[in-house]
Structures are given as structure tokens and as C-alpha cells.
Coordinates of C-alpha atoms in Angstrom, one line a residue:
Chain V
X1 CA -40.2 140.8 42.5
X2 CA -37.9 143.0 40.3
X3 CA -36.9 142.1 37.5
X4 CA -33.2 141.2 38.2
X5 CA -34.8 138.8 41.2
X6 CA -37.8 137.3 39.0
X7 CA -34.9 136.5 36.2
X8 CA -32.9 134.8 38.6
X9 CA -35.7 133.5 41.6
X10 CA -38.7 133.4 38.8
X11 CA -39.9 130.2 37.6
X12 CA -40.5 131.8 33.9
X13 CA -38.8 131.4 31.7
X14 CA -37.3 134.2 29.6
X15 CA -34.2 133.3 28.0
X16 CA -32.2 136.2 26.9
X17 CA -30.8 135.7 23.8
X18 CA -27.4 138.3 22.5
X19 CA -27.3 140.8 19.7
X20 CA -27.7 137.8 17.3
X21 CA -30.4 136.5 18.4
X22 CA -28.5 133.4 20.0
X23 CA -28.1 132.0 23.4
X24 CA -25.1 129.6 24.0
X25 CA -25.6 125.8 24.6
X26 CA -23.4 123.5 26.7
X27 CA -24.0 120.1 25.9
X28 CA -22.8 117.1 28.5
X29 CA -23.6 113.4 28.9
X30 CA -26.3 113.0 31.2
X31 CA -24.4 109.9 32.7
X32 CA -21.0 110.8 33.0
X33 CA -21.3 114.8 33.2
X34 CA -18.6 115.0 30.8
X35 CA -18.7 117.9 28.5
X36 CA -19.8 117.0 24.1
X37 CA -19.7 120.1 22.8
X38 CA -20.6 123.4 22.8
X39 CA -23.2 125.7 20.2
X40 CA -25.9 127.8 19.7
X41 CA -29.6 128.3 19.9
X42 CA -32.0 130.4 18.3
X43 CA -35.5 131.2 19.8
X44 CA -36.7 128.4 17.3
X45 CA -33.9 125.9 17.7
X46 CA -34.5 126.1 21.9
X47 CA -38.4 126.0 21.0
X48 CA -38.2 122.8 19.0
X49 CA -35.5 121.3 21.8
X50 CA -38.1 122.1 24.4
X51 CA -41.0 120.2 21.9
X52 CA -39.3 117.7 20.8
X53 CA -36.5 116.4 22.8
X54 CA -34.1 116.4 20.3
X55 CA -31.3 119.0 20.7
X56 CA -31.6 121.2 17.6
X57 CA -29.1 124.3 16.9
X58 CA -28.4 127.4 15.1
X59 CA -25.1 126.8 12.8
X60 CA -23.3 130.4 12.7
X61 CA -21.2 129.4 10.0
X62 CA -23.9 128.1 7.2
X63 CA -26.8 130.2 8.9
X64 CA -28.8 127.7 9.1
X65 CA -31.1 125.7 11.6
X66 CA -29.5 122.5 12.7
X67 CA -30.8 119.4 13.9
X68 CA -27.9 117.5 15.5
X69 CA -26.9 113.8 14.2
X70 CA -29.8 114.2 11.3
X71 CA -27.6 112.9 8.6
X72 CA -25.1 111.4 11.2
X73 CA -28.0 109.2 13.8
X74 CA -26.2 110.2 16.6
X75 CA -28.7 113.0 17.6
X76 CA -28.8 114.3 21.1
X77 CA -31.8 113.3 23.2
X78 CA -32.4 115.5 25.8
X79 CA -32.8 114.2 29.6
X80 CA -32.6 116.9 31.0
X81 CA -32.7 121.2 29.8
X82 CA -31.4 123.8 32.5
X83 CA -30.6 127.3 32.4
X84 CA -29.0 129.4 34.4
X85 CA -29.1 132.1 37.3
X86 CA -29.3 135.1 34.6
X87 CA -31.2 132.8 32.0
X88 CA -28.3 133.4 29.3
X89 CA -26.9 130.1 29.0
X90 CA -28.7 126.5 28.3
X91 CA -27.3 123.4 30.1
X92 CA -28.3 119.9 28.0
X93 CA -27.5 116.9 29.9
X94 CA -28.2 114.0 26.9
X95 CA -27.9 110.7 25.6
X96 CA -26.4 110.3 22.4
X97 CA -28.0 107.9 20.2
X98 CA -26.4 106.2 16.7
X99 CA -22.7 105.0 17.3
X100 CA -22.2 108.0 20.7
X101 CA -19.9 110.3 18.5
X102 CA -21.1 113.9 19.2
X103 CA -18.0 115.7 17.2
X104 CA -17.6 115.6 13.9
X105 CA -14.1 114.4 14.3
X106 CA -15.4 111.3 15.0
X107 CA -14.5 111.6 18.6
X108 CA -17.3 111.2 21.6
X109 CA -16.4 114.5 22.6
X110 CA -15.1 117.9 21.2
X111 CA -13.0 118.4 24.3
X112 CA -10.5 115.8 23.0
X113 CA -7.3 117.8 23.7
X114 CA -6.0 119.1 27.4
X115 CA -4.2 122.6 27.5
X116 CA -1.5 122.1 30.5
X117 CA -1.3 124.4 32.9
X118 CA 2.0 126.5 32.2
X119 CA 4.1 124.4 35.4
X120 CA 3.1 120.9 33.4
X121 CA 4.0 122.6 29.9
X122 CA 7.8 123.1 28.1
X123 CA 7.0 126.8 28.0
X124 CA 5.3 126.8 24.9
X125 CA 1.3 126.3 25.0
X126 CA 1.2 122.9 23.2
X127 CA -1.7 120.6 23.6
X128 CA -2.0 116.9 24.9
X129 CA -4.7 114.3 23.4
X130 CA -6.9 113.5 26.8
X131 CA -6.1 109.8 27.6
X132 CA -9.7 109.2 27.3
X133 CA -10.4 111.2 24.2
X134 CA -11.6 107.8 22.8
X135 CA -12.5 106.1 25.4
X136 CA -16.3 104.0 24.8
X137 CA -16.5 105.2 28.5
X138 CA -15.8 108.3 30.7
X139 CA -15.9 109.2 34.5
X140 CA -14.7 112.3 35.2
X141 CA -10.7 112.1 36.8
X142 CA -10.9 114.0 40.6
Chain U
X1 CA -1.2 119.6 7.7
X2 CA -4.1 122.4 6.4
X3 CA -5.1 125.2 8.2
X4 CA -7.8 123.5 9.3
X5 CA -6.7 120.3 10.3
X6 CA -4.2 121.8 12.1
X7 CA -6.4 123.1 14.5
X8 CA -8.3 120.1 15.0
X9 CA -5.5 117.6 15.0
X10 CA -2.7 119.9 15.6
X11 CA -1.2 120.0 19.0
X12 CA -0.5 124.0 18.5
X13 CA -2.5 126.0 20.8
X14 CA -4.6 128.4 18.8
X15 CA -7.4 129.9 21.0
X16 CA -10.0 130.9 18.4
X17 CA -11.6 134.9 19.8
X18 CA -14.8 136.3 18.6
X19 CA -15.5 139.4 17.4
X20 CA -15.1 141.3 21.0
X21 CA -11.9 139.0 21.8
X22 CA -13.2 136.6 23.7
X23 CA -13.7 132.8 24.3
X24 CA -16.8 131.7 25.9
X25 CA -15.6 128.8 29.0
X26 CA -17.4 126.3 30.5
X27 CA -17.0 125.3 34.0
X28 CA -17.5 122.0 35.6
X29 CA -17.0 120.4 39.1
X30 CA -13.8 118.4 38.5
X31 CA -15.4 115.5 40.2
X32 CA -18.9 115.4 40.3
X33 CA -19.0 117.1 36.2
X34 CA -21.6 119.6 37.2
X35 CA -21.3 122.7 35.2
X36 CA -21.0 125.0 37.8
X37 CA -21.0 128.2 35.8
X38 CA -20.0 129.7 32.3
X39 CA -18.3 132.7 31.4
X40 CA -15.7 134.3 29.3
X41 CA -12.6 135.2 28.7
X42 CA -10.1 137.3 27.2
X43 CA -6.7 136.5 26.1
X44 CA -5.3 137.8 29.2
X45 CA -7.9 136.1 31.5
X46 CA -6.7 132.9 29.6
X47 CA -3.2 133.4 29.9
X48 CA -3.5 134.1 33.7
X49 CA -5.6 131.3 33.8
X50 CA -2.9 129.0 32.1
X51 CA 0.0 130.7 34.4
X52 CA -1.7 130.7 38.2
X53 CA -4.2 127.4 37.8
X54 CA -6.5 129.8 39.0
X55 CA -9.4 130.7 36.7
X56 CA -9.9 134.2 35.6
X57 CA -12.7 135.6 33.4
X58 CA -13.4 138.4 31.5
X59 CA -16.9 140.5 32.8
X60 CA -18.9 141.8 30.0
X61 CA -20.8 143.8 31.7
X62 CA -17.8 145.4 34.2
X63 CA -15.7 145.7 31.1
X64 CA -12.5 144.5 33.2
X65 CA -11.2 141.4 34.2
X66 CA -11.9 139.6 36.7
X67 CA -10.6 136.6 39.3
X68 CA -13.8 134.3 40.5
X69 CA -13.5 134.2 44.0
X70 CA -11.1 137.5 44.8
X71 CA -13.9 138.7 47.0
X72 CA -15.8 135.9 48.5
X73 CA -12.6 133.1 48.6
X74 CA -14.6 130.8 46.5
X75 CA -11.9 131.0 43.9
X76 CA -11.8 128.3 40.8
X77 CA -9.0 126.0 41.0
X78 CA -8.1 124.3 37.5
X79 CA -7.5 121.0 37.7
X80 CA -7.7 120.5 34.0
X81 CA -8.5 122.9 31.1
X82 CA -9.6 121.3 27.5
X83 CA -10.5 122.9 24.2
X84 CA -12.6 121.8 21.7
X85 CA -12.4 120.7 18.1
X86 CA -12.3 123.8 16.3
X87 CA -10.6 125.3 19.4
X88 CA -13.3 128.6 20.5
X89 CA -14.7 127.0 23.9
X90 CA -12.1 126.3 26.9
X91 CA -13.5 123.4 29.5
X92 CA -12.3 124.0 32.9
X93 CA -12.5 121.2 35.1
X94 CA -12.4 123.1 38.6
X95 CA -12.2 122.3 42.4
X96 CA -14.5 125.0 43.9
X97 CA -12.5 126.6 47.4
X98 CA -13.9 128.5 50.2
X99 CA -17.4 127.5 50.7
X100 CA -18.1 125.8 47.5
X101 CA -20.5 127.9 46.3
X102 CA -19.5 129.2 42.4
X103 CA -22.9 131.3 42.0
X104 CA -23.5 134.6 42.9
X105 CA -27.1 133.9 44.1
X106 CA -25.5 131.6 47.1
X107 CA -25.9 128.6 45.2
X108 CA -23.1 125.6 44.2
X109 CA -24.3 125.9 40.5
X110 CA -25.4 128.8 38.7
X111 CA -27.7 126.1 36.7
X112 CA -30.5 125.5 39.2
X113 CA -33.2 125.6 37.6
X114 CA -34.9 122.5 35.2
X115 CA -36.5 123.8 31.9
X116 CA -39.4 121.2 31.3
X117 CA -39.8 118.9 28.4
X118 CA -43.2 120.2 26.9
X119 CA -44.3 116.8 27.2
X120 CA -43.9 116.9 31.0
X121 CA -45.1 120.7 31.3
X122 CA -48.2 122.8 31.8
X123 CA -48.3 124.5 28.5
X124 CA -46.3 127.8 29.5
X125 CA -42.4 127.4 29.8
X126 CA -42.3 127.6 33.5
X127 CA -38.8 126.8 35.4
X128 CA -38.8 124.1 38.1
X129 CA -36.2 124.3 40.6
X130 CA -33.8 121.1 40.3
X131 CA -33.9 119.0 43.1
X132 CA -29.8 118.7 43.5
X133 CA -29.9 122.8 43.8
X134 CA -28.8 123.1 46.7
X135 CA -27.3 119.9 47.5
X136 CA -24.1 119.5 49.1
X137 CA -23.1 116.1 46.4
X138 CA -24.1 116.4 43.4
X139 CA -24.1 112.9 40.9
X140 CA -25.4 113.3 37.5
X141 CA -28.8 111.6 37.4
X142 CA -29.4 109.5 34.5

């Protein structure tokens, strides 16, 4: 295979990590598929994610490794770890253990705030809390 | 409010861009919450994305921007768009048209491949195809 078709047909894994040494992270609940958060791995953070089941992280702003929920509980375990077609991006579907916050706002999710789309907005771009930015429960709206 | 708490609380829409300009977006089925695909965009490709309910993306490696589906009909229609807490990710909540298929390897999901727990693997970090791959429905597993 070449290389471009063993990256993206291959069954090993190489992910490719940017200048920084970091590959992004998308994390969703493994029930309801709605999107937690979003952050970044190093090689070592994805390594001890793979060993341990835990979702750990790189923090760009204090860099620093970062074990998510360690002082909080609510750590992430993993159900299932995915990449993608050009093994650039990592896909976590978890559980979130402690109370189920996974933003540091408190909130379940990060993705508490909807941007309208320019026909629903007043011209300017103002945001809109999600109606279920706090809800205990969350099924994606169709 | 601080400068900070605006943009977490605030209802000001204040799309944070790296370095390069850009904001790294996360796609997901609208319905099923599959992530589909991730990319990024510029503030253009954002603002067109806001405007036509269409998503557009900014290509890294093209250097030019760039509407999902202009070729192959598959574009990305928004149903929703979210940011997160600290507001540098967009969420796109999409309905797929054409044939579906949001990949560029033929496939629904650019994520169709497992990364195994090490607990469940061989030793070496080999990929396992997911089973849902190429499914037509796709319900997150829990």
C-alpha cells in the first residue's frame, strides 16, 4: 500500500501529531453522541488514554499534562477511542463519572451556547443559551 | 462583566482564531450525533457558514477555501452551530445531502476506525474497523 492508502486503509496506527506535537481531541457522550468538549493530546497523554481508559490531555495554556476530572471526579472514561481517515483527529465517545459536568462552567457540556444562523439572528451575531444546556439528559434535536 | 466572563457567559459572539486564523469545527450527524468529520475554518468560511446554512471550511493543505460538497453534492447542511466555553471550537450539527457520505474515502464518517483499549488489544496499537462503518443508521452504542 502507499503510504497515503496504508494511513487511511491501514490498521496501524500512526497518529500524526502538528508542529506542536499535538493532535486534537473531540470528546462526546458515548450515550447521547452529544458533543463535551474539545482539547488536546500529546503522544503521552493519547498513550496513557489508550493504557488506561481514562481520557488524559495536554493543557496549551499551563503546558502541562492533564488528567481530566482529577481534582473535579468527573474524569472521562473512555468507551470507545476512534480516529480518523488521515489519523489527525481522535474521536472519544465517554462516560463521565462524578456529578456528569465535563466544562468547567459547571455545565455538562462546553457547547452550551447556539450561534443562529444569520436568517434566525437580528443582524448582529449574538448567541442563545441551548434549551438543554442544563439538561441532566440530552438526545440530539433532528 | 470581565473579559473573561464575558466570553463564557456573554452572549457576544467572539470567535476565538489561532495563530494561522483559524477555528478548528467539529461535525456531527444532526440526528444520529455521529461526528462525521472535523475541519477548520477561517473567518470567512465561518461567516459564509453563518450566512448560507451551508458549511464552509478552510483547507490547510489547499490554502483556499473551500465548500464541503461543491463537487460531489454531499454538501453540509447546518441545522445548528454551537460554540464552546471559551469560544475556539464551532459544533456543527449537520444533515448530510447527496448521498450521505461526508468522507472522502466513500465513507458516511471520516472516523471509521476503533483505536483499542490496551486492555482489549494485541500489544501493538493496531486499528480495528468499527462495525457501524459503513452502515447506513448509525445509533451511538453504549
Amino acid at each position: 500500500m502507499s503510504e497515503n492508502k496504508q494511513l487511511e486503509e491501514g490498521l496501524t496506527f500512526t497518529p500524526r501529531y502538528d508542529a506542536a506535537g499535538l493532535i486534537p481531541a473531540i470528546v462526546t457522550d458515548a450515550t447521547s453522541g452529544e458533543v463535551l468538549m474539545f482539547a488536546w493530546m500529546n503522544a503521552e497523554a493519547l498513550a496513557l488514554s489508550v493504557e488506561s481508559g481514562v481520557a488524559h490531555f495536554w493543557s496549551r495554556s499551563r503546558s502541562a499534562r492533564w488528567k481530566k476530572g482529577e481534582e473535579s471526579g468527573n474524569v472521562l472514561n473512555i468507551i470507545e477511542m476512534r480516529t480518523d481517515c488521515d489519523q489527525d483527529v481522535i474521536w472519544l465517545r465517554v462516560q463521565v463519572a462524578g456529578d456528569g459536568v465535563a466544562c468547567h462552567t459547571g455545565r455538562r457540556s462546553c457547547f452550551y451556547r447556539v450561534v443562529p444562523q444569520q436568517s434566525d439572528a437580528d443582524g448582529a451575531a449574538r448567541l442563545v443559551f441551548a434549551k438543554d444546556a442544563d439538561a441532566a439528559h440530552w438526545r440530539p434535536k433532528s
